[in-house]
PDB file of C-alpha atoms in Angstrom:
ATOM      1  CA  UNK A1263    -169.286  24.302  63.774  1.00 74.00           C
ATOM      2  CA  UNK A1264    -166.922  27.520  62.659  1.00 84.00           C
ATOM      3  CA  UNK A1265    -166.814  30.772  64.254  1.00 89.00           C
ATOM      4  CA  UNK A1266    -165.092  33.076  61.769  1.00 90.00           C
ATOM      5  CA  UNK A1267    -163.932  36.023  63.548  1.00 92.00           C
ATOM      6  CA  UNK A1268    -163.166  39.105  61.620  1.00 92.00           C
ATOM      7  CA  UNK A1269    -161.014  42.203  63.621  1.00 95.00           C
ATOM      8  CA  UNK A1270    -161.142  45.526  62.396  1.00 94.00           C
ATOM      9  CA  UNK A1271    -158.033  48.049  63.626  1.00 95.00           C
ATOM     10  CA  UNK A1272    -159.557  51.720  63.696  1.00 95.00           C
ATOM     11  CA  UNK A1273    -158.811  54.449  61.394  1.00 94.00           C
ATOM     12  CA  UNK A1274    -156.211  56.968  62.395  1.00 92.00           C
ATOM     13  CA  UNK A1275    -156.436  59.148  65.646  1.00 91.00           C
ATOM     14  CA  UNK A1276    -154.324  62.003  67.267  1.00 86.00           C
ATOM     15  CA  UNK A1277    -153.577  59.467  69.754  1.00 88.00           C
ATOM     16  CA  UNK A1278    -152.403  56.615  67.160  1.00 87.00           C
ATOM     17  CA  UNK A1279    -150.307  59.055  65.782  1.00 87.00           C
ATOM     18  CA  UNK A1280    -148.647  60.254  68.590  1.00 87.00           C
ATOM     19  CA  UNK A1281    -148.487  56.496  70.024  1.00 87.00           C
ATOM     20  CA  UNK A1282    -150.715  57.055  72.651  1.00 89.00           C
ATOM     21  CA  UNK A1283    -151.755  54.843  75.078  1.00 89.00           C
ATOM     22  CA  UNK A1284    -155.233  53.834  74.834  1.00 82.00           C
ATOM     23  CA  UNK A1285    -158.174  55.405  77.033  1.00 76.00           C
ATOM     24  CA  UNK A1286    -161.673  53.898  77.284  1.00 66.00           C
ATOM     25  CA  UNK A1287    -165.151  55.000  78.360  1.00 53.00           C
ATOM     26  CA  UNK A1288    -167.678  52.811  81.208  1.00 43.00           C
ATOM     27  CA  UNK A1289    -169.358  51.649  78.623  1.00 37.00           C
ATOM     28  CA  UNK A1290    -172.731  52.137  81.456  1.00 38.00           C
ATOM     29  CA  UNK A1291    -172.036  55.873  80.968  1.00 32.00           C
ATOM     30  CA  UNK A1292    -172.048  56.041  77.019  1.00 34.00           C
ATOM     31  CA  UNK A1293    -174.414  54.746  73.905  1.00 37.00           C
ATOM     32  CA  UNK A1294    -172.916  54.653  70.205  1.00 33.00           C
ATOM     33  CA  UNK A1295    -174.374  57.428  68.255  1.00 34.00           C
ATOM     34  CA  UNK A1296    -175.261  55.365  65.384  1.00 30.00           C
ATOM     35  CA  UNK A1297    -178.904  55.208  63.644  1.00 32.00           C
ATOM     36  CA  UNK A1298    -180.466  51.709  63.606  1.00 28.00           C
ATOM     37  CA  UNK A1299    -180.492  51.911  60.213  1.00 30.00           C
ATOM     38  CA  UNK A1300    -176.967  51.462  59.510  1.00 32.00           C
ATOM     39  CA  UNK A1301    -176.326  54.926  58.044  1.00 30.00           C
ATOM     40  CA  UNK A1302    -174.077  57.154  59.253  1.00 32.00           C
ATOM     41  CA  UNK A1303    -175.522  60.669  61.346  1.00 33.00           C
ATOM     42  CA  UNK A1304    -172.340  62.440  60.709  1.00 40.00           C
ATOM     43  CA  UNK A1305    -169.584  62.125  58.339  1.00 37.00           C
ATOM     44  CA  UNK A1306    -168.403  65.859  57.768  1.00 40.00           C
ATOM     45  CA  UNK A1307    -165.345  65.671  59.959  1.00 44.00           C
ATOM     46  CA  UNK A1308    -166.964  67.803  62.855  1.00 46.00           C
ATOM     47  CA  UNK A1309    -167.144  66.182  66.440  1.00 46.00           C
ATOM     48  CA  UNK A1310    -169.398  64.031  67.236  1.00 51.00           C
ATOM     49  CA  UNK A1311    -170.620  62.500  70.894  1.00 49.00           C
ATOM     50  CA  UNK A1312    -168.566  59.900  70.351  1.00 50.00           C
ATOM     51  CA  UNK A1313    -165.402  61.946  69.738  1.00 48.00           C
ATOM     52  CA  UNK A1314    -166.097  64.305  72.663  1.00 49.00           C
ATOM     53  CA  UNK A1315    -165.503  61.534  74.988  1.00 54.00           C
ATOM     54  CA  UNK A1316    -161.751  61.864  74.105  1.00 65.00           C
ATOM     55  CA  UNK A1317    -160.540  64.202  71.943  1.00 72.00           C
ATOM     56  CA  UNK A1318    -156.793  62.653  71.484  1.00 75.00           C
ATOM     57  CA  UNK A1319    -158.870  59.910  70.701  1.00 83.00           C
ATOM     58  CA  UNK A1320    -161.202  61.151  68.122  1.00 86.00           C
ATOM     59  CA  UNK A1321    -160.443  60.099  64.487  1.00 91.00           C
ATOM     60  CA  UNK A1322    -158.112  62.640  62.576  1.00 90.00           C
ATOM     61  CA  UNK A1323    -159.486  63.856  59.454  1.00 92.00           C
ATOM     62  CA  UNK A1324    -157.435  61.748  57.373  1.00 92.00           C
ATOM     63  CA  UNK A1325    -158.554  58.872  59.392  1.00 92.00           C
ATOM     64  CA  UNK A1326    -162.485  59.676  58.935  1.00 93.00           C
ATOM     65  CA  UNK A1327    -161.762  60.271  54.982  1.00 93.00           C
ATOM     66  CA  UNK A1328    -160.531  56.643  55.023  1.00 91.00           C
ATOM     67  CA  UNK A1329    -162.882  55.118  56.815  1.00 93.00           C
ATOM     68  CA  UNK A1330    -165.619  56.718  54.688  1.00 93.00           C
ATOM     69  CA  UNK A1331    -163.791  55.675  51.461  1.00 91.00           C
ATOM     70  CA  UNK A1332    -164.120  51.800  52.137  1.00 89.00           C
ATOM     71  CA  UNK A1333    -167.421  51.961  53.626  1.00 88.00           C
ATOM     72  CA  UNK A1334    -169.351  51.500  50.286  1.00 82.00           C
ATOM     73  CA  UNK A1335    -166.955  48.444  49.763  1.00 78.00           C
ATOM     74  CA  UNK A1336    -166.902  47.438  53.127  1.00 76.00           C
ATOM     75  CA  UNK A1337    -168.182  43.401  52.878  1.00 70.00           C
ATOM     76  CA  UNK A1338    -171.333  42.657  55.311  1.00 71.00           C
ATOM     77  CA  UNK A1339    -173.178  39.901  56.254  1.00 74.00           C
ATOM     78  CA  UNK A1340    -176.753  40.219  57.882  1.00 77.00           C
ATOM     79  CA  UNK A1341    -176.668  37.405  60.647  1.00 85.00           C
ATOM     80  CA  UNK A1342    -173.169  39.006  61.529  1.00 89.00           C
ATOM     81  CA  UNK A1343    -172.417  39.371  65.164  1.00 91.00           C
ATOM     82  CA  UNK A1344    -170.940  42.951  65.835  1.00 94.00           C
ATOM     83  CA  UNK A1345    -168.923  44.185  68.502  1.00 95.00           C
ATOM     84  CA  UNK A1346    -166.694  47.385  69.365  1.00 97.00           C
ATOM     85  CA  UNK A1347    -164.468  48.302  71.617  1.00 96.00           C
ATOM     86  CA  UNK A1348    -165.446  51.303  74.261  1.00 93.00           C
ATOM     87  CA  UNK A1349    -162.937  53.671  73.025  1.00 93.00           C
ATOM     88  CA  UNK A1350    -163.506  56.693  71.002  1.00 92.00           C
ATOM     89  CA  UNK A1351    -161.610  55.631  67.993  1.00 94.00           C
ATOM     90  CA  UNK A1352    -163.392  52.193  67.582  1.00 95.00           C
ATOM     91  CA  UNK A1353    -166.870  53.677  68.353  1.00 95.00           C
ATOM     92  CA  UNK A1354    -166.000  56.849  65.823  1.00 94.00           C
ATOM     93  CA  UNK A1355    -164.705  53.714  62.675  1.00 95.00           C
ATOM     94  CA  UNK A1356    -167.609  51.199  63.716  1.00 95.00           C
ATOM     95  CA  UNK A1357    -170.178  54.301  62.860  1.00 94.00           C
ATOM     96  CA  UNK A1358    -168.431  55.668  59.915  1.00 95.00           C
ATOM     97  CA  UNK A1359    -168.783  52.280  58.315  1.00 94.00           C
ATOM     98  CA  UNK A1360    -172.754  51.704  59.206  1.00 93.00           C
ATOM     99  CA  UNK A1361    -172.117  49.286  61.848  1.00 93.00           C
ATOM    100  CA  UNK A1362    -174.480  49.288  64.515  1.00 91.00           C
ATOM    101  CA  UNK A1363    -171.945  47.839  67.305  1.00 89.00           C
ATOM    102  CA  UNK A1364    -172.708  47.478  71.055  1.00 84.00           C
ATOM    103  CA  UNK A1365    -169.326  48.520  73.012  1.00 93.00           C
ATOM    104  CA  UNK A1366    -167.990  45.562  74.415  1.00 94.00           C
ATOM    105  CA  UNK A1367    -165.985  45.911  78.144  1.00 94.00           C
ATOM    106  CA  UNK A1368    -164.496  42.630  76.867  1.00 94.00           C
ATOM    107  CA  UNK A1369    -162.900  44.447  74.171  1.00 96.00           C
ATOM    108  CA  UNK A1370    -161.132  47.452  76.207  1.00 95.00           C
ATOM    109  CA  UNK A1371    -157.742  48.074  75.937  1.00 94.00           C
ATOM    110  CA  UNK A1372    -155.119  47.159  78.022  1.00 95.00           C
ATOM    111  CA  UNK A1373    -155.564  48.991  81.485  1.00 95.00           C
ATOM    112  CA  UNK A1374    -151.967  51.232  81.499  1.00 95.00           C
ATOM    113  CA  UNK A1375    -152.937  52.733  84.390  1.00 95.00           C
ATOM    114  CA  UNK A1376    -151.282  56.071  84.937  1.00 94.00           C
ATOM    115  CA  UNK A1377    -150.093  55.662  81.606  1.00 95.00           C
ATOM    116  CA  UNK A1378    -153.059  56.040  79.839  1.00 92.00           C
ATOM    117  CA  UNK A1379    -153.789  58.922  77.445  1.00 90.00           C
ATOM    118  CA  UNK A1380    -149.387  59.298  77.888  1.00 93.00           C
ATOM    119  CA  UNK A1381    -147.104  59.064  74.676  1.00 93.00           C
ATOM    120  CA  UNK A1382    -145.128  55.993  75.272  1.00 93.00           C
ATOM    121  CA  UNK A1383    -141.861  58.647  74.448  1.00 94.00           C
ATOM    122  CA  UNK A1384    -143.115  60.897  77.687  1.00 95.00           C
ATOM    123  CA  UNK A1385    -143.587  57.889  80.112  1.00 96.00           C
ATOM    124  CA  UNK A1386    -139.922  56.626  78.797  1.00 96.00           C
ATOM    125  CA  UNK A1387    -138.562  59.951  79.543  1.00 97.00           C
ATOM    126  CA  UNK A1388    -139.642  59.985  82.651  1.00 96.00           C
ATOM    127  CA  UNK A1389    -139.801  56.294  83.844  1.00 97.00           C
ATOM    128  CA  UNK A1390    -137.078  54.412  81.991  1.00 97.00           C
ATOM    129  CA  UNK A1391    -137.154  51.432  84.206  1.00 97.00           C
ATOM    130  CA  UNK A1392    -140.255  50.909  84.518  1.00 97.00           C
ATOM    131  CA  UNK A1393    -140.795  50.488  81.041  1.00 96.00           C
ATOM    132  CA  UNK A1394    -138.077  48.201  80.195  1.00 96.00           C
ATOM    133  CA  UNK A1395    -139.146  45.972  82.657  1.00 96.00           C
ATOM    134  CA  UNK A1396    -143.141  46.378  81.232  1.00 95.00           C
ATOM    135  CA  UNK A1397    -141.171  45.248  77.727  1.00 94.00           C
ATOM    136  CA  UNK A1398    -139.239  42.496  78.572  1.00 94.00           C
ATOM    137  CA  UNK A1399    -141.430  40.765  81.275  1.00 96.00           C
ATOM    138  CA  UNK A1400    -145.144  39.564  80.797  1.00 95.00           C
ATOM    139  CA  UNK A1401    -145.946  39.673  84.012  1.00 96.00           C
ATOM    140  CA  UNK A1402    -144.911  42.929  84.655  1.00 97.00           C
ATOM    141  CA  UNK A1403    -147.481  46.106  85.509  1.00 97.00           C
ATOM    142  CA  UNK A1404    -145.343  49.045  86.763  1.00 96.00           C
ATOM    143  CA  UNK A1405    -148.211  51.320  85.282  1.00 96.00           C
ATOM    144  CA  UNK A1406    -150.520  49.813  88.211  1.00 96.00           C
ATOM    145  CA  UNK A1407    -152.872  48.671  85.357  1.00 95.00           C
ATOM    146  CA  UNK A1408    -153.129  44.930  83.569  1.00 95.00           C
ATOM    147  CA  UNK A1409    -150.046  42.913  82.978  1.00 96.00           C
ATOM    148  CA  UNK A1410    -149.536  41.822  79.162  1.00 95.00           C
ATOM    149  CA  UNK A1411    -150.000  37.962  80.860  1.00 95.00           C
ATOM    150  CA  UNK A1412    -153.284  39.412  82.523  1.00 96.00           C
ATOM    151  CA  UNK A1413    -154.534  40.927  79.171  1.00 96.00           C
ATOM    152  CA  UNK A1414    -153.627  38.085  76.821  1.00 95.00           C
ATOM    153  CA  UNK A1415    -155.412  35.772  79.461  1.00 95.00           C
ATOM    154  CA  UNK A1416    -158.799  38.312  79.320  1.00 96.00           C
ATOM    155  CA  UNK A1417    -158.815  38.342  75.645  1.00 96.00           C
ATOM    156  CA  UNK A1418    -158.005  34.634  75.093  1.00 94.00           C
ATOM    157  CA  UNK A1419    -161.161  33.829  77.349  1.00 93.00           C
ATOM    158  CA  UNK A1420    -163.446  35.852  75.587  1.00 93.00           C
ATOM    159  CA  UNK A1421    -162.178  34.057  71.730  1.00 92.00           C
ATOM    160  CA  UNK A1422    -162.154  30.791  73.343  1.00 89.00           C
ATOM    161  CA  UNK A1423    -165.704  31.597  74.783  1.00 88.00           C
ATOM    162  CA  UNK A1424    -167.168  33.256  71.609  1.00 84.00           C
ATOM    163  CA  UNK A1425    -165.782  29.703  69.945  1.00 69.00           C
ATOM    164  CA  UNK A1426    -167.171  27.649  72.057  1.00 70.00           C
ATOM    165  CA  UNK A1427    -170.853  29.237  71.966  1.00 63.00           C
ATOM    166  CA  UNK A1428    -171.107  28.664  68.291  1.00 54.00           C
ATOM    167  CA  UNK A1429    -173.857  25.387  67.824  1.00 51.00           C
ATOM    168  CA  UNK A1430    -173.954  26.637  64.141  1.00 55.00           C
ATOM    169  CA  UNK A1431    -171.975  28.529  61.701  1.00 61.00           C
ATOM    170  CA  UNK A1432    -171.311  31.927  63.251  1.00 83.00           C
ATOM    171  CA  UNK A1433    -169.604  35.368  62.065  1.00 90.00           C
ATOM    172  CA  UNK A1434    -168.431  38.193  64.217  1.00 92.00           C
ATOM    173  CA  UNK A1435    -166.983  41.222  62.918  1.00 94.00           C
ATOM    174  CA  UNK A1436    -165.430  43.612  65.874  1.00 96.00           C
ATOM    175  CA  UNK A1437    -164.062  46.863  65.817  1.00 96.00           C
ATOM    176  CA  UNK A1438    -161.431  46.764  68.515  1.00 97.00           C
ATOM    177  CA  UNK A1439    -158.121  48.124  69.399  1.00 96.00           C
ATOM    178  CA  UNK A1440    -155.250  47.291  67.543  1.00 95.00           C
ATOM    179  CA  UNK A1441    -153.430  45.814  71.410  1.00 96.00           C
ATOM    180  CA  UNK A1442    -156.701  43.124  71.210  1.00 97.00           C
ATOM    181  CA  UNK A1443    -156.280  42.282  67.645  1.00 96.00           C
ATOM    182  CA  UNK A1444    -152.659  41.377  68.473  1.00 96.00           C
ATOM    183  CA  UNK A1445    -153.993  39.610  71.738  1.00 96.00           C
ATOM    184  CA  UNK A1446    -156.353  37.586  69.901  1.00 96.00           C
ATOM    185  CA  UNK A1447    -153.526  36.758  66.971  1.00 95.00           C
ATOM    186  CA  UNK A1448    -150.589  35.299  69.851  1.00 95.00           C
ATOM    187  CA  UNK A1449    -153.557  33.569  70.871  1.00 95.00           C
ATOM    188  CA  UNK A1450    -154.548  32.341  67.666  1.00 93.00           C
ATOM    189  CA  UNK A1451    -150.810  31.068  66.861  1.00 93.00           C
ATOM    190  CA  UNK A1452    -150.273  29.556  70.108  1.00 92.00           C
ATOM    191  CA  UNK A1453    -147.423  32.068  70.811  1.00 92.00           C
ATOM    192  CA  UNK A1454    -145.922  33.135  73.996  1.00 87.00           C
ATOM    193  CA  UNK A1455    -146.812  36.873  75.309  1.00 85.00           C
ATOM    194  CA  UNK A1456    -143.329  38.113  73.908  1.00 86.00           C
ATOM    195  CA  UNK A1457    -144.684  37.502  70.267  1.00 91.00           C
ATOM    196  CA  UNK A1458    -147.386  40.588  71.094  1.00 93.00           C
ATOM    197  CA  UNK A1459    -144.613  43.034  70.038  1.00 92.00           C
ATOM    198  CA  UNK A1460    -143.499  41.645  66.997  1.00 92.00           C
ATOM    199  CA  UNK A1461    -147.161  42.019  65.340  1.00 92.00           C
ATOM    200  CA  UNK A1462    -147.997  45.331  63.797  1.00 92.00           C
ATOM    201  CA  UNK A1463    -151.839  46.229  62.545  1.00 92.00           C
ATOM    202  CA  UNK A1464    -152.154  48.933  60.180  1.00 91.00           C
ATOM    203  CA  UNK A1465    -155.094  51.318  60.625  1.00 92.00           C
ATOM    204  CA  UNK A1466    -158.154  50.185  58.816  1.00 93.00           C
ATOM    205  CA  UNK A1467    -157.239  46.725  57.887  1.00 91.00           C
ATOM    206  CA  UNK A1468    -158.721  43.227  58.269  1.00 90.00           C
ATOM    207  CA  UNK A1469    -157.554  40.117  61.052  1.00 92.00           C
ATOM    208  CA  UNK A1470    -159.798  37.390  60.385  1.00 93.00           C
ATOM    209  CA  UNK A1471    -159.575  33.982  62.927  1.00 94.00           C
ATOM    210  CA  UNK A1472    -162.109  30.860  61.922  1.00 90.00           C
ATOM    211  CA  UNK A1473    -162.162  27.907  64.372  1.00 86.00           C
ATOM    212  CA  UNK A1474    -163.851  25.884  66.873  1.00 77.00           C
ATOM    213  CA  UNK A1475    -163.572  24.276  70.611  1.00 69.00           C
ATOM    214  CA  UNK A1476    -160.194  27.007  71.360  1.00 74.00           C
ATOM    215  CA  UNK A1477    -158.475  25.958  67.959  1.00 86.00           C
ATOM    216  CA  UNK A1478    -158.090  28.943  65.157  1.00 91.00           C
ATOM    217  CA  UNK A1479    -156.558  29.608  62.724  1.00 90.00           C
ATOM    218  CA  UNK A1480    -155.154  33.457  61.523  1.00 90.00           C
ATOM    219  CA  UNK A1481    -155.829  34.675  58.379  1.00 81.00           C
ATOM    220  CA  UNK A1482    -153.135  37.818  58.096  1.00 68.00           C
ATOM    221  CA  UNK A1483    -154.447  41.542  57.766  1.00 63.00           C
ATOM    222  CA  UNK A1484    -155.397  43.170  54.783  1.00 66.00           C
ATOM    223  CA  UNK A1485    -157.067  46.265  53.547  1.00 65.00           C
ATOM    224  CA  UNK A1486    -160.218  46.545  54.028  1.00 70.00           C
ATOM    225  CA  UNK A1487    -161.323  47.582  50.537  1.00 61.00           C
ATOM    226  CA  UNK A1488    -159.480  44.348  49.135  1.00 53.00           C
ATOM    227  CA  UNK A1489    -161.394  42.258  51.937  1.00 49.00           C
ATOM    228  CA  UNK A1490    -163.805  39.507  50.627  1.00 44.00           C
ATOM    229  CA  UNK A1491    -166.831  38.607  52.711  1.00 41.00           C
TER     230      UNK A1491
END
């Protein structure tokens, strides 16, 4: 049977802004603030657990006002499958829209090492090389963290193994980081690693993958308010 797959990108963040790379949390260490319920303990734009974690990482105002403008509109399904990744920003969107996600260690980041929580324009300024050779060559990891080869290969085993789990009709909606929404979409297409940086994912908007037995197919991102269930 189908697993239909649907990514959600975050809404904006200091650190999306300012191109940040991404941070994450031990997912051990933290729980999502979010009622079981479904509704939403805090939407007035002051901090929240979740946002203390990492403040670059914390949703901007802007960024919460969108997220709580499409969460009336936002499509559900009850036997959905929900996941998040363990970053601030993904916890912060998952909550704003009433989705009671468990973090997900599958769906962290890229590890950038001593890169993380750095503007990519700082780490260029200071480390030219090393990040020309982290953009032209897969298996490259100058930051000490994951290669892009070792991070496509982490996220392609967790699709293919969500896929293959399905005995019935299954649908998973995850909040994760925009670098694992492009993961899972190279994957998707078949592509080499190199395609990773010619995808872009706007904040907010929809990647949906169906398929079965490692095969999917991509179905391009969208808006969430224009995003049928």
């Amino acid at each position: 049977m189908t697993t239909r797959v649907m990514f959600i990108s975050p809404a904006i963040s200091t650190a999306l802004r300012e191109a940040r790379f991404a941070t994450t949390e031990p997912t051990e260490a933290v729980e999502p603030d979010i009622e079981t319920s479904g509704t939403v303990t805090d939407t007035s734009g002051t901090a929240t657990a979740t946002d203390a974690l990492d403040p670059l990482d914390a949703l901007d105002p802007l960024g919460l006002r969108q997220a709580e403008a499409v969460r009336e509109s936002f499509p559900r399904t009850a036997t959905a499958t929900l996941y998040v990744s363990p970053s601030a920003r993904c916890r912060r969107t998952a909550e704003v829209l009433g989705l009671d996600a468990a973090p997900l260690p599958d769906l962290a980041p890229c590890a950038m090492g001593r890169w993380q929580g750095r503007t990519l324009d700082e780490v260029t300024a200071a480390e030219p090389e090393s990040v020309a050779a982290w953009l032209s060559d897969p298996a490259a990891a100058p930051h000490g963290g994951e290669s892009l080869r070792t991070f496509h290969t982490r996220v392609a085993h967790w699709l293919d193994t969500l896929g293959s789990e399905s005995a019935g009709s299954r649908h998973v909606i995850a909040v994760a980081e925009p670098d694992i929404i492009r993961a899972a979409a190279v994957h998707a297409l078949g592509a080499g690693p190199r395609s990773f940086w010619r995808i872009d994912i706007q904040p907010l908007s929809a990647v949906e993958l169906s398929g079965r037995g490692g095969r999917w197919n991509l179905l391009g991102g969208r808006p969430l308010h224009t995003t049928a269930p």
